[in-house]
Short mmCIF file of C-alpha atoms in Angstrom, two decimals:
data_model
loop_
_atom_site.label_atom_id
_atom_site.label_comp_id
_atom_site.label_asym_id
_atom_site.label_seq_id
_atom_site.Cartn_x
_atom_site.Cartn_y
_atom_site.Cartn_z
CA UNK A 7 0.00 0.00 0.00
CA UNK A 8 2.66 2.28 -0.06
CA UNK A 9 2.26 3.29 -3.46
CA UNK A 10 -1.29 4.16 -3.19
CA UNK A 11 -1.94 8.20 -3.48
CA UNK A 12 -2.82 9.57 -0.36
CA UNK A 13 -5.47 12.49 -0.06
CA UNK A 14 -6.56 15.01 2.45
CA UNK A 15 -9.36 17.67 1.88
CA UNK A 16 -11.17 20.21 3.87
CA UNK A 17 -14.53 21.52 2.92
CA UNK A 18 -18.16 20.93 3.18
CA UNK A 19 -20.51 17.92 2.80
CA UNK A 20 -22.59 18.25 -0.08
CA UNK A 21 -25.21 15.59 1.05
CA UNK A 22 -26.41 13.87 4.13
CA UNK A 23 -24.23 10.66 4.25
CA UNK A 24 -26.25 7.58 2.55
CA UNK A 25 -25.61 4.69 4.84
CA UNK A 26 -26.52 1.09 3.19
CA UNK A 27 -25.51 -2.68 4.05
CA UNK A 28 -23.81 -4.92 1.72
CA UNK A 29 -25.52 -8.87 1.49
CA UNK A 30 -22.44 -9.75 3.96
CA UNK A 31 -23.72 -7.13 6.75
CA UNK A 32 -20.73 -4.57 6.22
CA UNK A 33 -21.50 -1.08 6.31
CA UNK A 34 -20.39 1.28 4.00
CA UNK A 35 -21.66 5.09 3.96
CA UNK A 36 -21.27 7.30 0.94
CA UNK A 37 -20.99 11.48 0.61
CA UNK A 38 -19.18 14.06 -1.21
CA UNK A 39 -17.10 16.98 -0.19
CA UNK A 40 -17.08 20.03 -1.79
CA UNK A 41 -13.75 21.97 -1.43
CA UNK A 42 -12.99 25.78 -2.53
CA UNK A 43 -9.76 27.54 -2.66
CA UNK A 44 -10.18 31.18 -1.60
CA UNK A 45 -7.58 34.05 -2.83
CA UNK A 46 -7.20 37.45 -1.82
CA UNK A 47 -6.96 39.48 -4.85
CA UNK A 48 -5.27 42.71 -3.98
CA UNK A 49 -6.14 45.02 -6.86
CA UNK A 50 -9.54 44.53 -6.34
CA UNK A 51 -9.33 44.25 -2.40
CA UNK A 52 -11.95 41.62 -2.69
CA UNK A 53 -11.59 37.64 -1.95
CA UNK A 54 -11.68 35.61 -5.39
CA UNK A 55 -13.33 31.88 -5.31
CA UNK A 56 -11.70 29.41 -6.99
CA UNK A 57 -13.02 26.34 -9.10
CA UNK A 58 -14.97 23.93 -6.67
CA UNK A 59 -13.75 20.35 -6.34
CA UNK A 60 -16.33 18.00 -5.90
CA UNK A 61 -14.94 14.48 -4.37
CA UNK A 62 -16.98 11.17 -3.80
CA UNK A 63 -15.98 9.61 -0.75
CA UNK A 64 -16.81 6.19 0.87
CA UNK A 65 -15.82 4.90 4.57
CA UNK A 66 -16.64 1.12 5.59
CA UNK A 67 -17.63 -0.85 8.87
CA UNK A 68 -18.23 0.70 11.81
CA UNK A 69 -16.59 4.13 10.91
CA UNK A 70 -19.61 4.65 8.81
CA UNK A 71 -22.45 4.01 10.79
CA UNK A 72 -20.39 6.85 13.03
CA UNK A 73 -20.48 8.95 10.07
CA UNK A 74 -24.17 8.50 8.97
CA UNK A 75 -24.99 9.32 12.49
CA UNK A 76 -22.32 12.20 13.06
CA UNK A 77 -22.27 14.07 9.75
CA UNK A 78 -24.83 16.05 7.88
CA UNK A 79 -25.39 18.65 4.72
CA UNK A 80 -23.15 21.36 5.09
CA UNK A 81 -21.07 19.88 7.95
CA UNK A 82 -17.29 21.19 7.17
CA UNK A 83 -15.20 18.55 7.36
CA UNK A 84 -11.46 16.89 7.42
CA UNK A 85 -11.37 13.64 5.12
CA UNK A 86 -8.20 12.02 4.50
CA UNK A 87 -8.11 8.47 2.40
CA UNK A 88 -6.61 7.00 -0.93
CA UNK A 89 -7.73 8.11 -4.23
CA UNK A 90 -9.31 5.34 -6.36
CA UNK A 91 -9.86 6.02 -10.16
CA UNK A 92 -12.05 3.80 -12.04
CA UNK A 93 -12.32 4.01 -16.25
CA UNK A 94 -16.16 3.40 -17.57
CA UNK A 95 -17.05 4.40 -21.08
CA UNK A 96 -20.62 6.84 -22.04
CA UNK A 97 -22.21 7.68 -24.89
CA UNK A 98 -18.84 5.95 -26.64
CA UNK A 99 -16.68 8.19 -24.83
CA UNK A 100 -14.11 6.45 -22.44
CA UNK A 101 -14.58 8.47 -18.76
CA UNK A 102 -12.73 8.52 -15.62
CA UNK A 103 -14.41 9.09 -12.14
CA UNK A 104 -12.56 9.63 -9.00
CA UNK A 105 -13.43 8.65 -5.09
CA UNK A 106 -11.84 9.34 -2.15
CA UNK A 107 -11.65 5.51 -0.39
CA UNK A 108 -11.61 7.27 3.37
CA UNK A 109 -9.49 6.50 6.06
CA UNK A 110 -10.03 9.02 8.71
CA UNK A 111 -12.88 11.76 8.89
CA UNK A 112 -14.05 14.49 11.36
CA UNK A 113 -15.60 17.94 11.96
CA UNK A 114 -13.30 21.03 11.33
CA UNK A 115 -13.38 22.41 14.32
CA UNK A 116 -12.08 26.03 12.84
CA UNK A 117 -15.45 27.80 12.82
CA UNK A 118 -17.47 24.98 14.90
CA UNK A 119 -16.85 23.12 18.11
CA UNK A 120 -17.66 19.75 18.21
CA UNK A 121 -19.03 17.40 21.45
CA UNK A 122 -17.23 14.11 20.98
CA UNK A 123 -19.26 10.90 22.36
CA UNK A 124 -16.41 8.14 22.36
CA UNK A 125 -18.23 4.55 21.37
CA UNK A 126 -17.74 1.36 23.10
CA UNK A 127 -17.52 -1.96 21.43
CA UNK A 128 -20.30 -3.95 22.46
CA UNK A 129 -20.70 -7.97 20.55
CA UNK A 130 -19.03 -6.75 17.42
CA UNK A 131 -20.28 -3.42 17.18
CA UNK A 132 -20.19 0.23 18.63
CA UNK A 133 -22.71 1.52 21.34
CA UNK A 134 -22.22 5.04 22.61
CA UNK A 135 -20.39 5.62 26.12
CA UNK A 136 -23.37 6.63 28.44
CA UNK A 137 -21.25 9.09 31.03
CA UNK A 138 -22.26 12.50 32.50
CA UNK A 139 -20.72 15.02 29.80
CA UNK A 140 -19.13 16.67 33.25
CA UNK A 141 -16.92 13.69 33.16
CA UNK A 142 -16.24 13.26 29.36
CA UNK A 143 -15.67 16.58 28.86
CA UNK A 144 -13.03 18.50 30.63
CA UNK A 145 -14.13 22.15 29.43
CA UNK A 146 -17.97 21.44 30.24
CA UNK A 147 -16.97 23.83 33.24
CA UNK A 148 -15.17 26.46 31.70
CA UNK A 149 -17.16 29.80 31.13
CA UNK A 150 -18.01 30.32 27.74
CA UNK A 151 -15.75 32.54 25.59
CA UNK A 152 -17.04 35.36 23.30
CA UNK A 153 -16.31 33.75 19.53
CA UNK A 154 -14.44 36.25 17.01
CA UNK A 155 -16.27 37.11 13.84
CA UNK A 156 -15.42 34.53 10.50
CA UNK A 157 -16.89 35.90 7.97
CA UNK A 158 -13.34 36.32 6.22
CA UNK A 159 -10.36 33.99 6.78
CA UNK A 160 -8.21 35.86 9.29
CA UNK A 161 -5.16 35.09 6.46
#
């Protein structure tokens, strides 16, 4: 595997993660990211958008029932994975389509903050941890801080 490209995008989920079940039982969710570059052009003093990429992504077993239940439209998001490429042909025309097979994925947590619920294995699968969030969560105590403004990127 170690000449297998290796990926890692930031950006937004286009859909609600479609979760379905193979005949054998496993898992598998699918969803695309949607990534812009942003560029501050100075002789207009304005921020230019760049050309959207639009990547398919799958995750499998347990990771994606976590995902189907975790992620939503909209939900900006760190994916990292290998890049599959498959060749079909349409309409006589030989295609190539790209997805994202994902290895690791979670909530940016640049302009959002997150509450993490570790789950337990329980008989082959994953239950969620039922503890007070006082005890899960360290900063559950800590006064609130006023949140700067991000309707620019502070670069």
């Amino acid at each position: 595997m170690s000449n297998e490209t290796t990926l890692t995008i930031v950006g937004n989920c286009v859909n609600d993660p479609e979760l379905r079940f193979l005949a054998s039982g496993v898992a598998v969710a699918s969803f695309a990211v949607a990534s812009t570059p942003r560029t501050f052009d100075k002789a207009t003093n304005e921020w230019k958008d760049g050309e959207t990429l639009f990547m398919r992504c799958s995750i499998w077993r347990e990771a994606a029932e976590n995902v189907a239940e975790s992620l939503t439209r909209g939900t900006r998001v760190i994916v990292t994975g290998r890049l599959k490429s498959r060749s079909y042909e349409k309409d006589g025309q030989q295609r190539t389509a790209y997805e994202l097979d994902v290895e690791e994925v979670g909530p940016s947590l640049r302009y959002a903050r997150a509450n993490v619920r570790k789950a337990e294995r329980d008989k082959g699968g994953f239950q969620e941890r039922s503890s007070s969030p006082a005890k899960s969560d360290p900063w559950a105590t800590q006064p609130a801080q006023t949140q700067p403004s991000y309707d620019e990127p502070p670069f």
